[in-house]
CSV table of C-alpha atoms in Angstrom, one decimal:
chain,number,residue,atom,x,y,z
A,1,MET,CA,0.0,0.0,0.0
A,2,LYS,CA,1.3,3.4,-0.9
A,3,THR,CA,1.6,5.8,2.0
A,4,THR,CA,1.4,9.5,2.3
A,5,ILE,CA,1.7,11.9,5.2
A,6,VAL,CA,-1.5,12.1,7.0
A,7,GLY,CA,-0.6,13.9,10.2
A,8,THR,CA,2.3,16.2,9.5
A,9,PHE,CA,2.7,19.7,10.8
A,10,THR,CA,1.3,21.2,7.6
A,11,PHE,CA,-1.9,19.2,7.5
A,12,LEU,CA,-2.5,20.1,11.2
A,13,LEU,CA,-2.0,23.7,10.1
A,14,ALA,CA,-4.5,23.3,7.3
A,15,LEU,CA,-7.1,21.8,9.6
A,16,THR,CA,-6.8,24.4,12.4
A,17,LEU,CA,-6.2,27.6,10.5
A,18,PRO,CA,-8.6,29.4,8.1
A,19,SER,CA,-7.8,29.0,4.4
A,20,THR,CA,-7.7,32.8,3.9
A,21,ALA,CA,-4.7,34.9,4.9
A,22,GLN,CA,-6.7,37.2,7.2
A,23,VAL,CA,-9.1,36.4,10.0
A,24,LYS,CA,-11.4,38.5,12.1
A,25,THR,CA,-10.9,38.4,15.9
A,26,GLU,CA,-12.9,39.5,18.8
A,27,VAL,CA,-11.8,43.1,19.6
A,28,PRO,CA,-11.8,44.4,23.2
A,29,ALA,CA,-13.7,47.6,23.8
A,30,PRO,CA,-11.5,50.7,23.7
A,31,VAL,CA,-10.3,51.6,27.2
A,32,PRO,CA,-11.4,55.1,28.4
A,33,GLY,CA,-8.5,57.5,28.7
A,34,ALA,CA,-6.1,55.4,26.6
A,35,LYS,CA,-3.3,57.5,25.2
A,36,PRO,CA,-2.1,57.0,21.6
A,37,VAL,CA,1.2,55.2,20.9
A,38,THR,CA,3.4,56.1,18.0
A,39,VAL,CA,3.6,53.6,15.1
A,40,GLU,CA,6.7,53.5,12.9
A,41,HIS,CA,7.1,51.3,9.8
A,42,ILE,CA,10.8,50.6,9.2
A,43,LYS,CA,13.0,48.2,7.2
A,44,VAL,CA,15.6,46.0,8.8
A,45,HIS,CA,18.3,44.4,6.8
A,46,GLY,CA,18.6,40.7,7.5
A,47,THR,CA,22.2,39.8,7.3
A,48,ALA,CA,21.2,36.3,8.3
A,49,LEU,CA,18.9,36.1,5.3
A,50,GLU,CA,21.5,37.1,2.7
A,51,GLY,CA,22.0,34.5,-0.1
A,52,ASN,CA,18.8,32.6,0.6
A,53,LEU,CA,18.1,30.4,-2.4
A,54,GLU,CA,14.4,31.1,-2.9
A,55,GLY,CA,14.9,34.8,-3.3
A,56,ASP,CA,13.1,36.1,-0.2
A,57,ASP,CA,13.6,39.8,0.5
A,58,VAL,CA,16.5,40.4,2.9
A,59,ASP,CA,15.2,43.9,3.8
A,60,ARG,CA,12.2,43.1,6.0
A,61,GLU,CA,9.3,45.2,7.1
A,62,VAL,CA,9.2,45.8,10.9
A,63,ILE,CA,6.5,47.7,12.7
A,64,VAL,CA,7.4,49.4,15.9
A,65,PHE,CA,5.0,50.7,18.5
A,66,LEU,CA,6.5,53.4,20.9
A,67,PRO,CA,4.8,54.1,24.2
A,68,PRO,CA,2.9,57.5,24.7
A,69,GLY,CA,5.8,59.2,26.6
A,70,TYR,CA,8.6,58.1,24.3
A,71,ALA,CA,8.9,61.4,22.3
A,72,THR,CA,8.8,63.7,25.4
A,73,ASP,CA,10.7,61.7,28.0
A,74,ARG,CA,14.0,61.6,26.1
A,75,ASN,CA,16.1,60.2,28.9
A,76,ARG,CA,13.9,57.2,29.6
A,77,ARG,CA,14.7,53.7,28.2
A,78,TYR,CA,12.2,50.9,27.8
A,79,PRO,CA,11.8,47.1,27.8
A,80,VAL,CA,10.9,45.6,24.4
A,81,VAL,CA,8.5,42.9,23.4
A,82,TYR,CA,9.0,41.1,20.0
A,83,ALA,CA,5.8,39.6,18.7
A,84,LEU,CA,5.9,36.9,15.9
A,85,HIS,CA,3.1,36.5,13.4
A,86,GLY,CA,1.6,33.2,12.2
A,87,TYR,CA,1.6,31.4,8.9
A,88,SER,CA,0.1,33.0,5.7
A,89,ILE,CA,0.2,36.5,7.1
A,90,GLY,CA,2.9,39.2,7.4
A,91,ALA,CA,3.5,41.9,10.0
A,92,GLN,CA,0.8,44.3,8.6
A,93,GLN,CA,-1.9,41.6,8.7
A,94,TRP,CA,-0.7,40.6,12.2
A,95,THR,CA,-1.5,44.1,13.4
A,96,GLN,CA,-5.1,43.6,12.3
A,97,GLU,CA,-5.4,40.2,14.0
A,98,ILE,CA,-4.2,41.5,17.4
A,99,HIS,CA,-5.8,44.9,16.7
A,100,VAL,CA,-2.8,47.1,17.5
A,101,PRO,CA,-2.2,49.8,18.4
A,102,GLN,CA,-5.6,49.8,20.2
A,103,THR,CA,-4.8,46.7,22.3
A,104,ILE,CA,-1.4,48.1,23.3
A,105,GLU,CA,-2.9,51.4,24.2
A,106,GLY,CA,-5.6,49.6,26.2
A,107,ALA,CA,-3.1,47.5,28.1
A,108,PHE,CA,-1.1,50.7,29.1
A,109,ALA,CA,-4.4,52.4,30.1
A,110,GLN,CA,-5.2,49.4,32.4
A,111,GLY,CA,-1.9,49.7,34.2
A,112,ALA,CA,0.7,47.9,32.2
A,113,GLN,CA,4.1,49.5,32.3
A,114,ASP,CA,5.3,51.3,29.1
A,115,MET,CA,7.2,49.2,26.7
A,116,ILE,CA,8.2,49.1,23.0
A,117,VAL,CA,6.4,46.5,20.9
A,118,VAL,CA,8.1,45.2,17.7
A,119,LEU,CA,6.4,43.2,15.0
A,120,PRO,CA,8.9,41.8,12.4
A,121,ASP,CA,7.8,40.4,9.1
A,122,SER,CA,8.8,36.8,8.4
A,123,LYS,CA,6.5,35.9,5.5
A,124,THR,CA,8.3,34.1,2.6
A,125,VAL,CA,7.5,33.2,-1.0
A,126,HIS,CA,5.7,30.1,0.4
A,127,ASN,CA,3.8,32.2,3.0
A,128,GLY,CA,5.9,31.4,6.1
A,129,SER,CA,9.5,31.0,7.3
A,130,MET,CA,8.7,28.7,10.2
A,131,TYR,CA,11.3,30.9,12.0
A,132,SER,CA,13.8,28.3,11.2
A,133,THR,CA,17.4,28.1,9.8
A,134,SER,CA,17.6,27.0,6.1
A,135,VAL,CA,19.8,27.9,3.2
A,136,THR,CA,16.6,28.0,1.1
A,137,THR,CA,14.7,30.6,3.2
A,138,GLY,CA,17.6,32.1,5.1
A,139,ASP,CA,18.2,32.0,8.8
A,140,PHE,CA,15.0,33.5,10.2
A,141,GLU,CA,15.9,32.3,13.7
A,142,GLN,CA,19.1,34.4,13.7
A,143,PHE,CA,17.2,37.2,11.9
A,144,ILE,CA,14.8,37.5,14.8
A,145,ALA,CA,17.3,36.8,17.7
A,146,HIS,CA,20.1,38.9,16.3
A,147,ASP,CA,19.4,41.2,13.3
A,148,VAL,CA,16.1,42.6,14.5
A,149,VAL,CA,17.1,42.9,18.2
A,150,ALA,CA,20.4,44.6,17.3
A,151,TYR,CA,18.7,47.1,15.0
A,152,ILE,CA,16.1,48.0,17.6
A,153,ASP,CA,18.7,48.4,20.3
A,154,ALA,CA,20.8,50.6,18.0
A,155,HIS,CA,17.9,52.9,16.9
A,156,TYR,CA,15.6,53.1,19.8
A,157,ARG,CA,15.9,53.9,23.5
A,158,THR,CA,15.7,50.3,24.7
A,159,ILE,CA,17.1,48.6,27.8
A,160,PRO,CA,19.6,46.4,26.0
A,161,LYS,CA,19.4,43.5,28.5
A,162,ARG,CA,17.9,40.1,28.2
A,163,SER,CA,15.9,40.7,31.3
A,164,SER,CA,14.2,43.6,29.5
A,165,ARG,CA,13.3,41.7,26.3
A,166,GLY,CA,10.3,39.5,25.8
A,167,LEU,CA,9.4,37.1,23.0
A,168,VAL,CA,5.8,36.2,22.1
A,169,GLY,CA,4.2,34.5,19.0
A,170,HIS,CA,1.0,33.0,17.8
A,171,SER,CA,0.5,29.8,15.8
A,172,MET,CA,3.6,29.6,13.5
A,173,GLY,CA,4.8,32.5,15.7
A,174,GLY,CA,4.1,30.4,18.8
A,175,TYR,CA,6.3,27.7,17.2
A,176,GLY,CA,8.9,30.4,16.5
A,177,ALA,CA,8.7,31.7,20.1
A,178,SER,CA,9.3,28.2,21.5
A,179,ARG,CA,12.1,27.3,19.1
A,180,ILE,CA,13.9,30.6,19.3
A,181,GLY,CA,13.2,30.9,23.0
A,182,MET,CA,14.7,27.5,23.7
A,183,LYS,CA,17.9,28.4,21.9
A,184,HIS,CA,18.4,32.1,22.8
A,185,PRO,CA,17.9,32.7,26.6
A,186,ASP,CA,20.9,34.9,26.3
A,187,VAL,CA,18.8,37.3,24.3
A,188,PHE,CA,15.3,37.1,25.8
A,189,GLY,CA,14.2,37.0,29.5
A,190,SER,CA,10.5,36.1,29.4
A,191,LEU,CA,8.5,34.0,27.0
A,192,TYR,CA,4.9,33.8,26.0
A,193,ILE,CA,3.7,31.0,23.6
A,194,MET,CA,0.2,31.4,22.0
A,195,SER,CA,-1.5,28.5,20.3
A,196,PRO,CA,1.8,27.1,19.0
A,197,CYS,CA,1.7,24.9,15.8
A,198,CYS,CA,4.0,22.2,14.8
A,199,MET,CA,5.0,20.9,18.2
A,200,SER,CA,4.9,17.2,17.5
A,201,ALA,CA,7.0,15.0,15.2
A,202,ARG,CA,4.3,13.3,13.1
A,203,GLY,CA,5.0,10.3,10.8
A,204,ALA,CA,3.5,8.7,7.8
A,205,GLY,CA,0.6,6.4,7.8
A,206,PRO,CA,-1.6,4.5,5.3
A,207,ALA,CA,-3.8,6.8,3.2
A,208,GLN,CA,-5.3,7.0,-0.3
A,209,PRO,CA,-2.8,8.4,-2.8
A,210,ASN,CA,-3.7,11.8,-4.0
A,211,PRO,CA,-2.4,12.1,-7.6
A,212,ALA,CA,-3.9,15.5,-8.0
A,213,ASN,CA,-1.8,16.9,-5.1
A,214,ASP,CA,1.3,15.2,-6.5
A,215,LYS,CA,0.6,16.7,-9.9
A,216,ALA,CA,0.0,20.2,-8.5
A,217,LEU,CA,3.3,20.1,-6.6
A,218,GLU,CA,5.2,18.8,-9.6
A,219,ALA,CA,3.8,21.6,-11.7
A,220,ILE,CA,5.6,24.3,-9.6
A,221,LYS,CA,8.5,25.4,-11.6
A,222,SER,CA,9.5,28.5,-9.7
A,223,PRO,CA,9.0,29.7,-6.1
A,224,ALA,CA,6.4,32.3,-7.2
A,225,ASP,CA,4.3,29.6,-8.8
A,226,SER,CA,3.3,28.4,-5.3
A,227,ALA,CA,0.9,31.3,-5.0
A,228,SER,CA,-1.6,29.2,-7.1
A,229,LEU,CA,-1.6,26.3,-4.6
A,230,PRO,CA,-4.2,25.7,-2.0
A,231,PHE,CA,-3.4,26.4,1.6
A,232,GLY,CA,-2.3,22.8,2.6
A,233,LEU,CA,0.0,22.3,-0.3
A,234,ARG,CA,1.6,25.7,0.0
A,235,ALA,CA,2.2,25.0,3.7
A,236,GLN,CA,3.9,21.8,2.7
A,237,LEU,CA,6.3,23.8,0.6
A,238,ALA,CA,6.9,26.2,3.4
A,239,SER,CA,7.7,23.4,5.8
A,240,ALA,CA,10.0,21.7,3.3
A,241,ALA,CA,11.8,24.9,2.5
A,242,ALA,CA,12.4,25.4,6.2
A,243,TRP,CA,13.2,21.9,7.4
A,244,SER,CA,14.4,19.9,4.4
A,245,PRO,CA,16.3,22.3,2.2
A,246,ASN,CA,18.3,21.0,-0.7
A,247,PRO,CA,20.8,23.4,-2.3
A,248,LYS,CA,21.3,21.0,-5.2
A,249,LYS,CA,17.7,20.8,-6.2
A,250,PRO,CA,16.6,24.0,-8.1
A,251,PRO,CA,14.3,25.7,-8.7
A,252,LEU,CA,12.6,25.3,-5.2
A,253,TYR,CA,15.7,24.0,-3.4
A,254,LEU,CA,13.8,21.6,-1.1
A,255,ASP,CA,12.8,18.0,-0.6
A,256,LEU,CA,9.2,17.1,0.0
A,257,ALA,CA,8.3,14.4,2.5
A,258,THR,CA,6.6,12.4,-0.2
A,259,GLU,CA,7.8,11.3,-3.7
A,260,ASN,CA,5.4,9.7,-6.2
A,261,GLY,CA,2.9,9.3,-3.4
A,262,VAL,CA,5.3,7.4,-1.1
A,263,ALA,CA,6.6,8.8,2.2
A,264,ARG,CA,10.4,9.5,2.4
A,265,PRO,CA,11.6,8.4,5.9
A,266,ASP,CA,14.8,10.4,5.6
A,267,ILE,CA,12.9,13.7,5.0
A,268,LEU,CA,10.3,12.9,7.7
A,269,ALA,CA,13.2,12.5,10.1
A,270,LYS,CA,14.4,16.0,9.2
A,271,TRP,CA,11.0,17.4,9.9
A,272,ALA,CA,10.7,15.5,13.1
A,273,ALA,CA,14.1,16.9,14.2
A,274,ASN,CA,12.5,20.4,14.0
A,275,ALA,CA,9.6,19.5,16.4
A,276,PRO,CA,9.9,21.3,19.8
A,277,LEU,CA,8.5,18.3,21.6
A,278,ALA,CA,11.3,16.2,20.1
A,279,PHE,CA,14.1,18.6,21.1
A,280,VAL,CA,12.8,20.4,24.2
A,281,ASP,CA,14.7,18.0,26.5
A,282,GLN,CA,18.0,19.3,25.1
A,283,TYR,CA,17.2,22.9,26.1
A,284,ILE,CA,15.9,22.5,29.7
A,285,PRO,CA,18.9,24.3,31.2
A,286,ASN,CA,18.2,27.2,28.8
A,287,LEU,CA,14.5,27.3,29.7
A,288,ARG,CA,15.4,27.4,33.4
A,289,GLN,CA,17.0,30.8,32.7
A,290,TYR,CA,13.7,32.5,31.9
A,291,LYS,CA,12.1,34.6,34.6
A,292,ALA,CA,8.7,33.6,33.4
A,293,ILE,CA,7.1,31.4,30.7
A,294,ALA,CA,3.4,31.4,29.8
A,295,MET,CA,1.4,29.5,27.3
A,296,ASP,CA,-2.3,29.7,26.2
A,297,VAL,CA,-4.6,28.1,23.7
A,298,GLY,CA,-8.3,28.1,22.9
A,299,ASP,CA,-10.5,25.2,24.0
A,300,GLN,CA,-11.8,24.8,20.4
A,301,ASP,CA,-8.3,24.8,18.9
A,302,GLY,CA,-6.9,21.5,17.7
A,303,LEU,CA,-3.5,22.6,18.8
A,304,LYS,CA,-4.4,22.5,22.5
A,305,VAL,CA,-3.3,18.9,22.9
A,306,ASP,CA,0.3,19.5,21.9
A,307,ALA,CA,0.4,22.8,23.7
A,308,GLY,CA,-0.6,20.9,26.8
A,309,LYS,CA,2.2,18.3,26.2
A,310,LEU,CA,4.8,21.1,26.1
A,311,HIS,CA,3.4,22.4,29.4
A,312,ASP,CA,3.6,18.9,30.9
A,313,VAL,CA,7.2,18.5,29.8
A,314,LEU,CA,8.2,21.7,31.5
A,315,ASP,CA,6.3,20.7,34.6
A,316,SER,CA,8.1,17.3,34.6
A,317,TYR,CA,11.5,19.1,34.7
A,318,GLY,CA,10.3,21.7,37.3
A,319,VAL,CA,10.6,24.5,34.8
A,320,GLY,CA,8.3,27.3,36.0
A,321,ASN,CA,5.5,28.0,33.6
A,322,THR,CA,1.8,28.8,33.4
A,323,PHE,CA,-0.7,27.3,31.0
A,324,GLU,CA,-4.2,28.3,30.3
A,325,ILE,CA,-6.9,26.9,28.0
A,326,TYR,CA,-9.4,29.7,27.4
A,327,SER,CA,-12.8,29.8,25.6
A,328,GLY,CA,-12.2,30.3,21.9
A,329,THR,CA,-11.0,29.0,18.6
A,330,HIS,CA,-7.5,29.2,17.2
A,331,THR,CA,-7.8,32.9,16.3
A,332,SER,CA,-11.0,34.3,17.9
A,333,ALA,CA,-9.6,35.7,21.1
A,334,VAL,CA,-6.0,36.5,20.1
A,335,SER,CA,-6.5,40.3,20.2
A,336,VAL,CA,-8.2,40.1,23.6
A,337,ARG,CA,-5.4,37.9,24.9
A,338,PHE,CA,-2.8,40.3,23.6
A,339,GLN,CA,-4.3,43.2,25.5
A,340,ASN,CA,-5.4,41.6,28.7
A,341,PHE,CA,-2.8,38.9,29.1
A,342,VAL,CA,0.3,39.2,26.9
A,343,ILE,CA,1.2,42.8,27.5
A,344,PRO,CA,0.4,42.6,31.3
A,345,PHE,CA,2.5,39.4,31.5
A,346,PHE,CA,5.5,41.3,30.1
A,347,SER,CA,4.7,44.3,32.2
A,348,LYS,CA,5.1,42.1,35.3
A,349,ASN,CA,8.1,40.2,34.2
A,350,LEU,CA,10.3,42.5,32.1
A,351,CYS,CA,12.8,44.6,33.9
A,352,ALA,CA,12.4,48.4,33.6
A,353,GLY,CA,14.7,51.1,35.0
A,354,ASN,CA,18.4,51.6,35.5
A,355,LYS,CA,19.3,48.4,37.4
A,356,CYS,CA,18.4,45.7,34.9
A,357,GLN,CA,21.0,42.9,34.7
């Protein structure tokens, strides 16, 4: 019997995420007395992205939100939160999902300490970098942890200490926050993981061959052609570009996990090696360095099982963390959570002032 992948990361993505790039979320009511933040659209050069084989832009959009007093209190420095978007959207669409700047302004008005919030764009030709390291896409892990952080520290009045930097992400961004967070506790001091995708190493199983899908993928002759693919197939290409790059295989420079309808164990092994639940045990000493780690997920989100498994692993090692399953789908409450939980979490756990270590 031929086999195809029936439970991989990308199919889980396709089942849990909407097929369109943009979704509507529940928006919290404006908070009376909220003061406006300043929004800046900048470009950050990604040294870590130079030479990527699929031709992704190395000069990336980054959206920066500066607190109300930033322009007038010129001697004050601020903690920074880096917020990672999900698959199939970029930084601009991410602002709409979490409804910023309103939710940032609302959090400040409700008592959260002032901070800078940074939204870097990591959308690729196949709709998502997976925040991974690949010659095909470029090193988006290093782009976030080094290039963006270094630029923000050099151009804004930040507190350039790990204790004053937070990392958060949703869906693919939640995967990115967990992956980057595990590897870079020297850069970030607190971590918030929202509805993370792609936690488990999933294998191949018996299924009906799908010649139409195979034909559609074989018809892709350039990276730009992937725009014509449906969500699930495009997500396969994004995952393969991130986790099974092949510099000797133009024009896409990747290996898919199936070939002629048959699963490739060698490629599946590469994908499995990029699953946080498979490698988290290696990074427990790193995770112990965080002041605080939080995770949340909706009760109607298919990703809640694996999110709970990550929480259980951390608990088993005695790594401090909080985990909440709230009422909602994968995306419905993300803007409410951002205002009422994410920003207050970092307000409590990021160091502000002149004595940060």
